[in-house]
mmCIF file of C-alpha atoms in Angstrom:
data_model
loop_
_atom_site.group_PDB
_atom_site.id
_atom_site.type_symbol
_atom_site.label_atom_id
_atom_site.label_comp_id
_atom_site.label_asym_id
_atom_site.label_seq_id
_atom_site.Cartn_x
_atom_site.Cartn_y
_atom_site.Cartn_z
ATOM 1 C CA MET A 4 -2.409 -10.352 -3.472
ATOM 2 C CA THR A 5 1.191 -9.978 -4.572
ATOM 3 C CA PHE A 6 4.425 -8.831 -2.955
ATOM 4 C CA GLU A 7 4.261 -5.891 -5.340
ATOM 5 C CA GLN A 8 0.870 -4.852 -3.967
ATOM 6 C CA LEU A 9 2.189 -5.197 -0.407
ATOM 7 C CA SER A 10 5.120 -2.951 -1.307
ATOM 8 C CA TYR A 11 2.851 -0.428 -2.987
ATOM 9 C CA ALA A 12 0.542 -0.216 0.035
ATOM 10 C CA ASP A 13 3.555 0.172 2.314
ATOM 11 C CA ALA A 14 4.952 2.993 0.175
ATOM 12 C CA VAL A 15 1.656 4.893 0.214
ATOM 13 C CA ALA A 16 1.369 4.472 3.983
ATOM 14 C CA ARG A 17 4.921 5.743 4.500
ATOM 15 C CA GLU A 18 4.695 8.653 2.054
ATOM 16 C CA LYS A 19 1.079 9.555 2.940
ATOM 17 C CA SER A 20 0.689 10.524 -0.705
ATOM 18 C CA LEU A 21 -0.106 8.561 -3.845
ATOM 19 C CA SER A 22 1.971 10.848 -6.052
ATOM 20 C CA LYS A 23 5.028 10.713 -3.767
ATOM 21 C CA ALA A 24 4.721 6.947 -3.395
ATOM 22 C CA ALA A 25 4.430 6.508 -7.166
ATOM 23 C CA GLU A 26 7.511 8.661 -7.662
ATOM 24 C CA ARG A 27 9.441 6.609 -5.082
ATOM 25 C CA LEU A 28 8.335 3.379 -6.774
ATOM 26 C CA PHE A 29 9.146 4.681 -10.292
ATOM 27 C CA ILE A 30 5.616 4.020 -11.557
ATOM 28 C CA SER A 31 2.772 6.257 -12.655
ATOM 29 C CA GLN A 32 0.226 7.427 -10.131
ATOM 30 C CA SER A 33 -2.543 5.829 -12.198
ATOM 31 C CA ALA A 34 -0.776 2.440 -12.124
ATOM 32 C CA LEU A 35 -0.404 2.721 -8.357
ATOM 33 C CA THR A 36 -4.053 3.683 -7.930
ATOM 34 C CA LYS A 37 -5.214 0.771 -10.095
ATOM 35 C CA SER A 38 -3.070 -1.655 -8.114
ATOM 36 C CA LEU A 39 -4.418 -0.377 -4.783
ATOM 37 C CA ASN A 40 -7.995 -0.490 -6.073
ATOM 38 C CA ARG A 41 -7.538 -4.117 -7.131
ATOM 39 C CA LEU A 42 -6.028 -4.979 -3.756
ATOM 40 C CA GLU A 43 -8.846 -3.287 -1.834
ATOM 41 C CA GLU A 44 -11.419 -5.007 -4.033
ATOM 42 C CA GLU A 45 -9.758 -8.380 -3.506
ATOM 43 C CA LEU A 46 -9.639 -7.865 0.262
ATOM 44 C CA GLY A 47 -13.120 -6.368 0.438
ATOM 45 C CA ILE A 48 -11.920 -3.466 2.599
ATOM 46 C CA LYS A 49 -10.648 0.073 2.153
ATOM 47 C CA LEU A 50 -7.027 0.422 3.256
ATOM 48 C CA PHE A 51 -6.723 4.176 2.762
ATOM 49 C CA ASP A 52 -8.903 7.220 3.218
ATOM 50 C CA ARG A 53 -8.029 9.119 0.051
ATOM 51 C CA ASN A 54 -10.500 11.928 0.731
ATOM 52 C CA VAL A 55 -8.141 13.621 3.183
ATOM 53 C CA VAL A 56 -4.732 15.203 2.783
ATOM 54 C CA PRO A 57 -2.435 13.597 3.638
ATOM 55 C CA VAL A 58 -3.772 10.144 2.714
ATOM 56 C CA GLN A 59 -4.480 8.162 5.861
ATOM 57 C CA LEU A 60 -4.750 4.484 6.669
ATOM 58 C CA THR A 61 -8.133 3.237 7.772
ATOM 59 C CA PHE A 62 -8.258 1.058 10.884
ATOM 60 C CA ALA A 63 -8.391 -1.997 8.622
ATOM 61 C CA GLY A 64 -5.452 -0.565 6.679
ATOM 62 C CA GLU A 65 -3.403 -0.206 9.862
ATOM 63 C CA CYS A 66 -4.041 -3.853 10.748
ATOM 64 C CA TYR A 67 -3.276 -4.959 7.194
ATOM 65 C CA LEU A 68 -0.061 -2.938 6.941
ATOM 66 C CA GLU A 69 1.246 -4.324 10.209
ATOM 67 C CA LYS A 70 1.071 -7.858 8.779
ATOM 68 C CA ALA A 71 2.161 -6.771 5.295
ATOM 69 C CA ARG A 72 5.343 -5.267 6.711
ATOM 70 C CA GLN A 73 6.083 -8.496 8.551
ATOM 71 C CA ILE A 74 5.658 -10.422 5.300
ATOM 72 C CA LEU A 75 7.867 -7.975 3.386
ATOM 73 C CA SER A 76 10.531 -8.240 6.084
ATOM 74 C CA ILE A 77 10.506 -12.037 5.858
ATOM 75 C CA GLN A 78 10.663 -11.866 2.063
ATOM 76 C CA SER A 79 13.604 -9.453 2.238
ATOM 77 C CA SER A 80 15.526 -11.702 4.611
ATOM 78 C CA MET A 81 15.066 -14.668 2.274
ATOM 79 C CA THR A 82 16.507 -13.007 -0.828
#
Protein backbone atom coordinates (compact mmCIF):
# COMPACT_ATOMS: atom_id res chain seq x y z
CA MET A 1 0.00 0.00 0.00
CA THR A 2 1.33 3.40 -0.98
CA PHE A 3 0.41 7.00 -0.21
CA GLU A 4 -0.57 7.25 -3.86
CA GLN A 5 -3.09 4.43 -3.47
CA LEU A 6 -4.47 6.08 -0.33
CA SER A 7 -4.90 9.33 -2.26
CA TYR A 8 -6.53 7.55 -5.17
CA ALA A 9 -9.04 5.78 -2.92
CA ASP A 10 -9.80 9.07 -1.18
CA ALA A 11 -10.40 10.82 -4.50
CA VAL A 12 -12.81 8.13 -5.69
CA ALA A 13 -14.69 8.25 -2.39
CA ARG A 14 -14.99 12.04 -2.58
CA GLU A 15 -15.93 12.21 -6.26
CA LYS A 16 -18.13 9.08 -6.20
CA SER A 17 -16.93 8.46 -9.74
CA LEU A 18 -13.85 6.80 -11.19
CA SER A 19 -13.80 9.07 -14.23
CA LYS A 20 -14.14 12.27 -12.18
CA ALA A 21 -11.52 11.10 -9.71
CA ALA A 22 -9.12 10.22 -12.53
CA GLU A 23 -9.66 13.64 -14.07
CA ARG A 24 -8.99 15.33 -10.71
CA LEU A 25 -5.83 13.25 -10.26
CA PHE A 26 -4.63 13.89 -13.85
CA ILE A 27 -4.37 10.17 -14.62
CA SER A 28 -6.28 7.84 -16.92
CA GLN A 29 -9.32 6.02 -15.63
CA SER A 30 -7.67 2.69 -16.49
CA ALA A 31 -4.59 3.57 -14.40
CA LEU A 32 -6.84 4.49 -11.48
CA THR A 33 -8.83 1.28 -11.83
CA LYS A 34 -5.67 -0.84 -11.94
CA SER A 35 -4.31 0.89 -8.85
CA LEU A 36 -7.56 0.34 -6.93
CA ASN A 37 -7.73 -3.29 -8.04
CA ARG A 38 -4.19 -3.88 -6.78
CA LEU A 39 -5.01 -2.20 -3.48
CA GLU A 40 -8.19 -4.23 -3.00
CA GLU A 41 -6.32 -7.42 -3.89
CA GLU A 42 -3.54 -6.58 -1.44
CA LEU A 43 -6.04 -5.84 1.33
CA GLY A 44 -8.26 -8.80 0.48
CA ILE A 45 -11.41 -6.65 0.60
CA LYS A 46 -13.56 -4.62 -1.77
CA LEU A 47 -13.45 -0.91 -0.94
CA PHE A 48 -16.01 0.24 -3.51
CA ASP A 49 -19.23 -1.04 -4.98
CA ARG A 50 -18.67 -0.16 -8.63
CA ASN A 51 -21.92 -1.75 -9.79
CA VAL A 52 -23.97 1.25 -8.70
CA VAL A 53 -24.03 4.86 -9.81
CA PRO A 54 -22.64 6.79 -8.10
CA VAL A 55 -19.80 4.53 -6.90
CA GLN A 56 -20.24 3.78 -3.22
CA LEU A 57 -17.91 2.73 -0.44
CA THR A 58 -18.50 -0.68 1.06
CA PHE A 59 -18.60 -0.93 4.85
CA ALA A 60 -14.99 -2.10 4.78
CA GLY A 61 -14.19 0.81 2.47
CA GLU A 62 -15.70 3.29 4.93
CA CYS A 63 -13.55 1.90 7.74
CA TYR A 64 -10.47 1.89 5.52
CA LEU A 65 -11.00 5.44 4.26
CA GLU A 66 -11.42 6.79 7.77
CA LYS A 67 -7.91 5.57 8.65
CA ALA A 68 -6.48 6.42 5.23
CA ARG A 69 -7.57 10.03 5.62
CA GLN A 70 -5.90 10.19 9.02
CA ILE A 71 -2.68 8.89 7.47
CA LEU A 72 -2.89 11.36 4.58
CA SER A 73 -3.48 14.20 7.02
CA ILE A 74 -0.41 13.22 9.04
CA GLN A 75 1.65 12.91 5.86
CA SER A 76 0.49 16.35 4.71
CA SER A 77 1.43 17.96 8.02
CA MET A 78 4.93 16.48 7.82
CA THR A 79 5.79 17.86 4.38
